[in-house]
XYZ file of C-alpha atoms in Angstrom:
653
model
C 40.551 5.107 7.325
C 37.762 7.348 5.487
C 39.088 10.264 4.117
C 38.215 13.578 1.921
C 39.324 13.630 -1.388
C 39.509 16.993 -3.394
C 37.606 17.537 -6.381
C 38.552 19.612 -9.231
C 35.491 22.913 -8.808
C 35.564 23.883 -12.570
C 35.738 19.970 -14.090
C 32.465 20.770 -15.067
C 32.525 17.431 -17.388
C 31.959 15.853 -13.970
C 28.490 16.302 -14.338
C 28.503 13.036 -16.785
C 29.437 11.087 -13.470
C 27.001 12.516 -11.359
C 23.644 14.470 -12.547
C 22.621 12.799 -16.197
C 22.276 8.835 -15.271
C 19.459 7.549 -13.460
C 20.323 5.486 -9.917
C 18.495 2.690 -10.741
C 21.018 0.667 -13.759
C 22.635 -1.906 -14.687
C 25.536 -1.932 -11.883
C 28.230 -2.764 -14.833
C 26.967 0.501 -17.156
C 28.930 3.632 -15.988
C 29.841 6.669 -17.555
C 33.429 6.473 -16.672
C 34.608 5.586 -20.200
C 32.161 8.081 -21.173
C 33.574 11.262 -19.407
C 37.191 10.142 -20.306
C 36.436 10.508 -23.718
C 35.205 13.641 -23.501
C 37.687 14.938 -21.031
C 40.606 13.883 -23.290
C 39.337 16.551 -26.056
C 40.554 14.350 -28.898
C 37.435 14.176 -30.631
C 38.092 15.905 -34.638
C 35.829 18.596 -35.493
C 35.493 16.845 -38.834
C 35.034 13.248 -37.564
C 31.817 11.153 -37.264
C 32.330 11.390 -33.160
C 32.563 14.824 -32.795
C 28.947 15.103 -34.927
C 27.429 12.157 -32.801
C 28.087 13.941 -29.948
C 27.896 17.765 -30.143
C 24.939 17.790 -32.431
C 22.250 20.367 -31.728
C 19.001 18.295 -32.163
C 16.090 16.735 -30.082
C 16.747 13.527 -28.959
C 14.729 10.528 -27.531
C 15.671 8.993 -24.240
C 15.668 5.515 -23.911
C 12.763 4.772 -21.647
C 12.993 1.557 -19.004
C 10.599 0.313 -16.182
C 11.530 -0.379 -12.577
C 9.749 -1.938 -10.165
C 8.161 0.714 -7.498
C 6.132 -1.451 -5.137
C 4.209 -4.398 -4.931
C 2.218 -4.275 -8.061
C 3.503 -1.590 -9.905
C 6.384 0.170 -12.026
C 8.099 3.500 -12.697
C 9.402 4.331 -15.680
C 13.191 6.343 -16.047
C 15.144 7.717 -18.859
C 18.342 7.354 -19.983
C 19.345 10.274 -22.494
C 21.422 10.072 -25.490
C 25.174 11.063 -25.101
C 24.721 14.186 -27.282
C 21.966 15.558 -24.755
C 24.070 14.770 -22.013
C 26.814 16.395 -23.352
C 24.784 19.400 -23.644
C 24.060 19.747 -19.766
C 27.751 20.510 -19.349
C 27.549 24.465 -20.605
C 24.291 24.969 -18.449
C 26.410 23.842 -15.211
C 29.549 25.991 -16.560
C 27.285 28.884 -17.279
C 24.730 29.213 -14.518
C 25.488 26.999 -11.360
C 26.091 30.002 -8.989
C 22.210 31.283 -10.447
C 20.983 27.788 -9.962
C 22.292 27.718 -6.076
C 20.981 30.943 -5.548
C 17.828 30.557 -7.192
C 17.769 27.359 -5.039
C 18.081 28.641 -1.682
C 15.090 30.899 -1.410
C 12.786 28.572 0.459
C 12.877 28.106 4.219
C 10.763 24.938 3.369
C 13.075 22.778 1.056
C 14.770 19.847 2.959
C 17.152 19.166 -0.254
C 18.548 22.083 -2.880
C 21.689 22.348 -4.476
C 23.839 25.012 -2.048
C 27.310 25.295 -3.732
C 29.458 23.244 -5.727
C 31.180 20.608 -4.298
C 34.448 20.190 -3.984
C 34.805 17.372 -1.325
C 33.801 13.796 -1.408
C 34.048 11.289 1.056
C 36.155 8.327 0.590
C 34.897 5.417 3.201
C 37.711 2.930 4.404
C 38.455 -0.267 3.409
C 39.849 -3.597 4.924
C 42.497 -5.645 3.076
C 40.159 -7.716 1.269
C 38.700 -4.528 -1.043
C 41.074 -1.148 -0.609
C 42.699 -1.984 -3.115
C 41.116 -0.566 -6.081
C 44.276 1.095 -8.095
C 43.845 -1.389 -10.956
C 39.934 -0.186 -11.351
C 41.072 3.611 -11.669
C 39.909 4.791 -8.537
C 43.188 5.796 -7.019
C 44.155 8.965 -9.106
C 46.836 11.087 -9.646
C 47.059 14.511 -10.461
C 47.073 14.014 -14.398
C 44.700 11.488 -14.454
C 41.486 11.161 -16.364
C 39.837 8.982 -14.470
C 37.439 10.536 -12.518
C 37.018 11.086 -8.753
C 33.515 10.024 -7.704
C 31.156 11.708 -6.003
C 27.558 11.519 -5.429
C 26.370 14.879 -7.143
C 27.843 18.099 -9.017
C 26.642 20.249 -5.863
C 26.721 20.191 -2.360
C 23.085 19.704 -1.508
C 21.449 21.393 2.056
C 19.484 20.326 4.351
C 19.341 16.319 3.594
C 20.522 14.370 0.719
C 18.467 11.439 2.341
C 14.899 11.855 4.226
C 15.310 9.381 7.100
C 18.104 12.145 7.951
C 15.018 14.763 8.616
C 13.281 12.171 10.427
C 16.411 11.422 12.558
C 17.717 14.646 13.197
C 17.432 17.692 15.838
C 15.459 19.597 13.571
C 12.088 17.363 13.520
C 12.566 16.833 17.134
C 12.557 20.693 17.616
C 9.297 21.113 15.264
C 8.166 17.806 17.545
C 8.140 19.979 20.919
C 6.325 22.629 19.143
C 3.520 21.238 17.111
C 1.835 18.173 18.140
C 0.264 17.210 14.657
C 1.849 15.829 11.448
C 0.095 16.070 7.930
C 2.158 14.221 5.390
C 1.212 14.523 1.738
C 2.761 14.931 -1.755
C 2.276 15.775 -5.425
C 0.599 13.318 -7.463
C 2.786 12.326 -10.159
C 5.049 15.397 -9.703
C 7.576 14.937 -12.964
C 5.271 13.674 -15.018
C 2.955 16.748 -14.608
C 5.585 19.216 -15.091
C 5.553 21.139 -18.061
C 8.795 23.102 -19.402
C 7.311 26.078 -19.349
C 6.778 26.483 -15.814
C 10.249 27.041 -15.285
C 10.006 31.009 -16.404
C 6.109 31.090 -15.268
C 7.677 30.160 -11.832
C 10.825 33.048 -11.989
C 9.394 35.569 -13.909
C 5.642 35.486 -13.798
C 3.574 34.407 -16.758
C 3.297 38.046 -18.626
C 7.251 38.297 -18.333
C 7.857 34.852 -19.305
C 6.394 35.433 -23.048
C 9.357 37.381 -23.683
C 12.052 36.020 -21.491
C 11.757 32.967 -23.847
C 12.246 34.428 -26.587
C 15.863 35.209 -25.399
C 18.860 33.751 -24.600
C 18.918 33.227 -20.958
C 19.006 31.200 -18.145
C 15.656 30.095 -18.650
C 15.353 29.639 -22.221
C 18.141 27.389 -22.151
C 17.149 25.334 -19.156
C 14.014 24.692 -20.956
C 15.657 24.703 -24.513
C 17.899 21.521 -22.663
C 14.865 19.891 -21.556
C 12.888 19.480 -24.219
C 16.075 18.992 -26.180
C 16.462 15.447 -24.176
C 13.135 14.545 -24.291
C 12.538 14.426 -27.704
C 10.863 18.311 -27.649
C 8.325 16.816 -25.300
C 6.825 20.202 -23.506
C 4.860 18.441 -20.978
C 6.347 15.897 -18.126
C 10.319 15.935 -17.959
C 12.764 13.163 -17.704
C 12.724 11.295 -14.614
C 16.189 9.785 -13.124
C 18.518 12.446 -13.975
C 19.346 14.704 -11.184
C 18.928 17.919 -13.558
C 15.237 16.880 -13.604
C 15.306 17.116 -9.669
C 16.991 20.246 -10.293
C 14.558 22.020 -12.766
C 11.551 20.785 -10.527
C 13.194 22.582 -7.436
C 13.415 25.625 -8.837
C 9.928 25.511 -10.154
C 8.770 24.666 -6.206
C 10.796 26.776 -4.779
C 9.041 29.418 -6.349
C 5.577 27.920 -5.071
C 7.375 27.741 -1.730
C 7.470 31.302 -1.577
C 4.277 31.878 -2.823
C 2.670 29.785 -0.402
C 4.390 31.261 2.608
C 3.309 35.266 1.133
C -0.299 33.895 0.831
C -0.196 32.684 4.461
C 1.578 35.463 5.635
C -0.982 37.839 4.119
C -3.906 36.092 6.134
C -1.632 36.030 9.432
C -0.794 32.658 9.267
C 3.201 32.598 10.302
C 5.675 29.783 9.795
C 7.193 28.588 12.828
C 4.237 30.198 15.001
C 1.030 28.722 13.399
C 2.647 26.039 11.846
C 6.033 24.596 9.908
C 6.199 23.269 6.518
C 8.507 21.312 5.164
C 9.016 19.790 1.862
C 11.555 16.749 0.283
C 11.221 17.121 -3.703
C 7.868 16.563 -3.786
C 6.965 15.416 -0.158
C 5.316 17.694 2.169
C 5.236 17.800 5.945
C 2.876 20.210 7.412
C 3.210 20.681 11.226
C 0.501 22.234 13.456
C -1.415 22.292 16.595
C -5.039 23.785 15.202
C -7.055 21.588 12.733
C -8.201 24.952 11.187
C -4.586 26.067 10.481
C -4.185 22.812 8.894
C -7.447 23.203 6.886
C -5.891 26.807 6.082
C -2.188 26.135 5.096
C -3.169 22.648 3.160
C -5.809 24.847 0.899
C -3.455 27.684 0.063
C -0.813 24.839 -0.622
C -3.113 23.296 -3.470
C -4.170 26.431 -4.715
C -0.569 27.582 -5.296
C 0.064 24.039 -7.083
C -2.462 23.961 -9.079
C -2.015 27.279 -10.589
C 1.101 25.113 -12.279
C -1.315 21.988 -12.621
C 0.149 20.156 -10.011
C -2.352 18.577 -7.631
C -1.963 16.740 -4.270
C -2.725 13.058 -3.963
C -5.280 12.597 -1.548
C -4.732 9.036 -1.511
C -1.464 9.197 0.350
C -2.241 11.614 2.684
C -1.578 10.662 6.054
C -2.346 12.488 9.582
C 0.067 11.630 12.331
C 0.010 13.130 16.314
C 2.666 12.823 18.697
C 5.048 10.936 19.234
C 5.668 10.940 15.380
C 6.427 7.644 15.117
C 5.600 6.220 11.812
C 4.586 2.381 11.069
C 7.715 2.398 9.066
C 9.580 4.026 12.066
C 8.700 1.121 14.442
C 9.245 -1.849 12.115
C 12.799 -0.566 11.511
C 13.304 -0.262 14.821
C 12.595 -4.054 15.657
C 14.227 -4.948 12.753
C 17.324 -4.013 14.174
C 16.478 -5.687 17.135
C 16.489 -8.611 14.935
C 19.697 -8.298 13.224
C 21.463 -7.545 16.656
C 19.801 -10.650 18.004
C 21.262 -12.459 14.895
C 24.619 -11.279 15.482
C 24.744 -11.932 18.763
C 24.953 -15.363 18.217
C 28.572 -14.404 17.907
C 30.686 -13.455 20.827
C 34.423 -12.459 20.449
C 36.828 -14.559 22.929
C 39.479 -12.226 24.519
C 41.365 -15.813 24.435
C 43.541 -14.292 20.971
C 43.378 -10.995 22.279
C 45.274 -11.994 25.359
C 47.818 -13.860 23.372
C 48.481 -10.982 21.072
C 48.804 -7.864 23.868
C 52.079 -7.313 22.603
C 51.214 -7.434 18.924
C 50.049 -4.637 16.318
C 48.434 -6.978 14.309
C 44.622 -7.253 14.536
C 43.519 -10.484 16.206
C 41.605 -12.959 14.452
C 38.916 -13.168 16.704
C 36.923 -16.662 17.923
C 33.445 -16.934 16.918
C 31.963 -18.379 20.180
C 28.312 -19.944 19.689
C 26.000 -18.890 22.245
C 23.492 -21.200 21.360
C 22.041 -23.698 18.977
C 23.848 -23.007 15.725
C 23.836 -26.444 14.522
C 20.158 -25.906 14.018
C 20.512 -23.503 11.441
C 17.750 -24.254 9.601
C 15.467 -23.796 12.328
C 16.916 -20.444 13.007
C 16.688 -19.083 9.735
C 13.131 -20.269 9.632
C 12.638 -18.416 13.052
C 14.336 -15.341 11.507
C 12.074 -15.480 8.530
C 8.545 -16.156 10.595
C 9.815 -13.070 13.086
C 10.236 -10.515 10.069
C 6.938 -11.341 8.801
C 5.290 -11.002 11.647
C 7.099 -7.279 11.833
C 5.650 -6.473 8.442
C 2.486 -7.731 9.358
C 2.059 -6.157 12.519
C 2.974 -2.810 11.738
C 1.067 -2.819 8.487
C 3.771 -1.942 6.006
C 4.900 -3.223 2.586
C 8.229 -4.994 2.098
C 9.511 -2.060 0.166
C 9.289 0.114 2.882
C 12.144 -1.541 5.250
C 13.553 -3.968 3.029
C 16.649 -1.832 2.263
C 16.847 -0.590 5.885
C 17.619 -4.849 6.583
C 19.930 -5.165 3.741
C 21.726 -2.318 4.730
C 22.351 -3.558 8.041
C 23.110 -6.902 6.779
C 25.801 -5.750 4.466
C 27.389 -3.689 7.447
C 27.545 -6.234 9.921
C 28.938 -9.031 6.900
C 31.373 -6.839 6.187
C 32.801 -6.361 9.612
C 32.876 -9.931 9.805
C 34.899 -9.650 6.591
C 37.202 -7.147 8.239
C 37.799 -9.154 11.199
C 38.166 -12.794 10.248
C 41.160 -14.314 8.345
C 41.726 -17.626 7.403
C 39.920 -20.232 9.629
C 41.203 -23.476 6.883
C 43.416 -24.460 10.427
C 40.224 -24.797 12.551
C 37.676 -27.338 11.650
C 34.957 -26.252 14.495
C 35.623 -22.681 13.711
C 35.055 -22.819 9.981
C 32.104 -24.916 10.590
C 30.305 -22.488 12.400
C 31.334 -19.335 10.454
C 29.715 -21.570 7.287
C 26.702 -22.111 9.046
C 25.812 -18.569 9.796
C 26.470 -17.565 6.625
C 24.066 -19.887 5.303
C 21.538 -18.274 7.851
C 22.350 -14.847 6.493
C 21.826 -15.862 2.922
C 18.894 -17.815 3.725
C 16.818 -14.756 5.294
C 18.564 -12.292 2.845
C 17.081 -14.136 -0.288
C 13.643 -14.293 0.772
C 13.353 -10.844 1.990
C 14.787 -9.949 -1.685
C 11.963 -12.526 -3.305
C 9.394 -10.209 -1.249
C 10.963 -7.043 -3.066
C 12.815 -7.619 -6.319
C 13.746 -3.547 -6.657
C 17.067 -2.392 -7.564
C 18.141 -0.574 -4.642
C 17.646 -4.287 -3.272
C 19.374 -5.851 -5.577
C 22.197 -3.596 -5.065
C 22.484 -4.605 -1.610
C 21.981 -8.427 -1.813
C 24.909 -8.067 -4.472
C 27.498 -6.903 -2.036
C 25.941 -9.373 0.839
C 26.700 -12.197 -2.102
C 30.083 -10.832 -3.156
C 31.185 -10.454 0.318
C 29.665 -13.855 1.942
C 31.787 -15.125 -1.028
C 34.719 -13.739 -0.352
C 34.313 -15.119 3.604
C 33.789 -18.534 2.465
C 37.186 -18.347 0.670
C 38.527 -18.638 4.238
C 36.748 -22.011 4.738
C 37.751 -25.767 4.064
C 36.863 -26.560 0.408
C 33.598 -28.324 1.348
C 32.447 -25.507 3.083
C 32.989 -22.961 0.356
C 31.274 -25.440 -2.062
C 28.354 -25.308 0.450
C 28.189 -21.489 0.227
C 28.346 -20.916 -3.351
C 25.630 -23.959 -3.841
C 23.944 -21.930 -1.624
C 24.113 -18.435 -3.430
C 23.389 -20.100 -7.065
C 20.263 -22.082 -5.348
C 18.717 -19.276 -4.004
C 19.270 -17.326 -7.030
C 18.102 -19.891 -9.086
C 14.933 -19.957 -7.119
C 14.513 -16.163 -7.807
C 15.139 -16.121 -11.573
C 12.664 -18.968 -12.031
C 9.699 -17.076 -10.030
C 10.890 -14.149 -12.211
C 10.735 -15.824 -15.685
C 7.681 -17.650 -14.038
C 5.724 -14.197 -13.484
C 6.447 -13.007 -17.034
C 7.347 -9.699 -14.813
C 7.971 -6.822 -17.455
C 11.061 -4.864 -14.834
C 14.519 -6.477 -16.119
C 17.335 -4.036 -14.148
C 16.012 -5.814 -11.024
C 17.193 -9.505 -12.322
C 20.079 -8.314 -14.578
C 22.020 -6.703 -11.594
C 21.542 -10.315 -10.044
C 22.624 -12.194 -13.231
C 25.948 -9.881 -13.201
C 26.583 -10.453 -9.470
C 26.655 -14.361 -10.100
C 29.365 -13.981 -12.894
C 31.490 -12.187 -11.008
C 31.481 -15.297 -8.404
C 32.715 -17.301 -10.513
C 32.023 -20.610 -9.658
C 30.879 -23.920 -11.552
C 27.181 -23.200 -11.474
C 25.934 -21.373 -14.688
C 22.556 -20.402 -15.918
C 21.738 -23.086 -18.509
C 21.320 -21.665 -22.482
C 17.931 -21.943 -22.605
C 16.684 -20.105 -18.967
C 19.496 -17.278 -19.820
C 17.626 -16.782 -23.236
C 14.469 -16.488 -21.498
C 15.459 -14.268 -18.990
C 16.867 -11.879 -21.427
C 14.129 -11.759 -23.419
C 15.567 -12.217 -26.671
C 12.546 -11.599 -28.990
C 12.175 -8.369 -31.012
C 11.198 -5.811 -27.784
C 14.431 -7.078 -26.220
C 16.336 -3.928 -24.792
C 19.734 -2.423 -24.907
C 20.161 -3.222 -21.184
C 19.588 -7.166 -21.511
C 21.723 -7.492 -24.693
C 24.713 -6.185 -22.961
C 24.154 -7.969 -20.035
C 23.552 -10.913 -22.349
C 27.319 -10.359 -23.801
C 28.704 -9.909 -20.329
C 27.648 -13.040 -18.758
C 28.313 -14.893 -21.899
C 31.460 -13.976 -22.809
C 33.130 -16.100 -25.320
C 31.722 -19.110 -23.570
C 30.835 -21.511 -26.423
C 28.187 -23.486 -24.224
C 25.958 -20.152 -25.345
C 26.865 -19.752 -29.063
C 23.302 -19.718 -30.173
C 22.442 -17.073 -27.255
C 25.321 -14.960 -28.376
C 24.320 -15.311 -32.099
C 20.654 -14.409 -30.979
C 22.115 -11.397 -29.384
C 24.437 -9.841 -32.406
C 21.458 -10.583 -34.611
C 18.867 -8.366 -32.374
C 21.714 -5.672 -32.410
C 22.162 -5.490 -35.953
C 18.361 -5.150 -36.237
C 18.068 -2.633 -33.723
C 20.955 -0.087 -34.842
C 19.929 -0.614 -38.734
C 16.289 0.305 -37.413
C 17.213 3.701 -35.584
C 19.235 6.632 -36.071
C 22.029 6.513 -33.469
C 21.999 10.169 -33.862
C 18.701 10.432 -32.341
C 17.709 7.204 -30.428
C 19.408 7.111 -27.256
C 18.978 3.415 -26.964
C 20.931 2.808 -30.439
C 23.276 4.868 -29.706
C 24.258 3.454 -26.408
C 23.591 -0.122 -27.944
C 26.269 1.044 -30.917
C 28.935 2.172 -28.790
C 29.095 -0.560 -26.249
C 28.869 -3.517 -28.927
C 31.793 -1.649 -30.927
C 33.593 -1.525 -27.589
C 33.149 -4.934 -26.052
C 35.728 -7.727 -26.460
C 33.271 -10.898 -26.980
C 31.824 -9.497 -30.592
C 33.490 -10.311 -33.195
C 35.608 -8.000 -36.047
C 33.255 -9.073 -38.698
C 29.912 -8.098 -36.217
C 31.618 -4.793 -35.443
C 32.549 -4.073 -38.915
C 28.955 -4.963 -40.183
C 27.310 -2.715 -37.104
C 29.723 0.158 -38.235
C 28.803 -0.177 -41.680
C 25.012 0.598 -40.723
C 26.115 3.751 -39.097
C 28.294 4.772 -42.045
C 26.035 4.054 -44.869
C 24.064 7.147 -44.457
C 27.741 9.169 -44.036
C 28.264 9.112 -47.796
C 31.343 11.886 -47.078
C 33.465 9.743 -44.992
C 36.374 7.659 -46.673
C 37.191 4.288 -46.575
C 39.991 5.405 -44.339
C 37.580 7.616 -42.416
C 35.665 4.483 -41.679
C 38.546 2.601 -40.742
C 39.868 5.229 -37.737
C 36.095 5.339 -37.091
C 36.120 1.495 -35.911
C 39.404 1.875 -34.463
C 38.208 4.902 -32.290
C 35.052 3.034 -31.582
C 36.802 -0.079 -30.623
C 39.516 1.056 -28.435
C 37.472 3.295 -26.195
C 35.344 2.348 -23.423
C 31.896 4.013 -23.643
C 29.350 2.925 -20.839
C 29.437 -0.510 -20.384
C 32.398 -1.674 -17.982
C 33.561 -4.694 -20.217
C 37.215 -5.545 -18.247
C 37.456 -9.047 -16.930
C 38.928 -7.732 -14.042
C 36.417 -5.031 -12.902
C 35.310 -4.435 -9.632
C 31.528 -5.029 -9.273
C 31.768 -4.143 -5.549
C 33.371 -0.965 -6.217
C 30.771 -0.006 -8.656
C 28.140 -1.323 -5.815
C 30.061 0.973 -3.348
C 29.856 4.019 -5.857
C 25.810 3.750 -5.669
C 25.863 4.506 -1.661
C 26.906 7.708 -2.966
C 23.566 8.158 -5.050
C 19.997 8.538 -3.937
C 17.533 6.498 -5.591
C 14.768 8.115 -7.620
C 11.735 9.078 -4.842
C 14.259 8.754 -1.762
């Protein structure tokens, strides 16, 4: 059963879990260990860790690419742990001011309203509800965090689709018959830090304000400090960057409304303007009103050197059904038809009428499941037709498709127990899972984004768990299907030499957790990880997570540890975010030898001559015995980490 869990409102360290990281990360990357270290308050003011994590210097973020669309990528930023900690005081000192300043615009559809005091915990069925060993179930004194989606509670919509589907949208549609959708071109890349003071105080007063110790100067200093002192362009990914931009855009919203009012063009009477982050929705009836409103919006944005993306502007007329909405509706029908291959028989219900136990439903076949390969091919054909007829990209609809499949497969997982004693039922479920996997992997190959990988990984994990209730031969068919399809995607990734790696790294992690006999060959794993001088932190850590202590990958592991030593040797961990994360996670990794850890620690401590040998030993022990960012535990529940991701908003959504 779902329930609400109370959070400690004064636990400002909680932002380390919610507001300082991008959504798109390898899903074994979690700040839970880091949060516990900071929460414990055990760091001494005279040790290396205190100096490393509580320094007041400009740090260089780790920049990495994720897949954005068919042929494009987006750069995201993982900021230095010291910079992450520096934002705690901003939230502590100015949270009320932030929510006040973000409540001025009627145009905004997503803004922080209050500090979150509750989070919604989903109910889980027996196979995945017990996460006590994973540190999710808490006692009052526990340092392990209750997980929320963000530090603030947001109004009005945490996801854009809720606006499209909501009463407010339909109410506006009854009043205005035309919609013009446009956005700001490269919004975060175009924002300069000084814009915050200008937007809140005005250009003249901002010069004086920035010389003092106040909200604007503090926020600007932190934004520049986490981005290596850069004043133009802000880091992309963390929630605090969205808040920074929201403060600026809300001030622009107010200027837009004021300018339109002066021209006797009034909100609600002549137009409605809504904004979700940097996407605008202008509702109107007259083209003249559209022209005037759009002109004012562009003019106010241009004062901040922000410009509309004309190539992505779209006009709609009632009914406001976009091609994406239409495609999603057809996909819903397709998925419903697929799962209607099963009907619940009342046979066991009748037998268990007096029983308190939930019946183990019988799978009834409506038609032709024995030809499951043909069914899968037909579904793929129909899906391609839906995408083609709607003239949309796969990336517009795959998240919706995977979410539907995941929900329905999880429902099967909850309802069907062991089928080992029923050969016919077992074979039916096996064939159905093969259809699901065939369809899911095809669509994933069309859209190799991070969110698609998160959702596909959940489908893989649940399907694998369902296979455990089948006969041995059928279980083997499911696992072989997962590995074969994953290998096909991996081969495609390697052959295309795609520059984005987070997407495929998550698929590797999901395969590892299934723990079957199929493994990626060492040469292919090395190619997949790209173990050259450009290999980054994420690839190195996922490589160690996959290899663990398997002697089959000895040469690959030696290559990984050599690259780790080179990266830490060539970069200052006090400034470089990638090297700092790499160092701490290498020290805590149980699959790295003591010799390597001592060598890596020595590379860091060589520049700190004031520390004695005893201090070095203490330093090494502290680093080894703390969990920092990568969760190395063998029994870590990848499914739990994936479920947490459902609470977060991907960049741009």
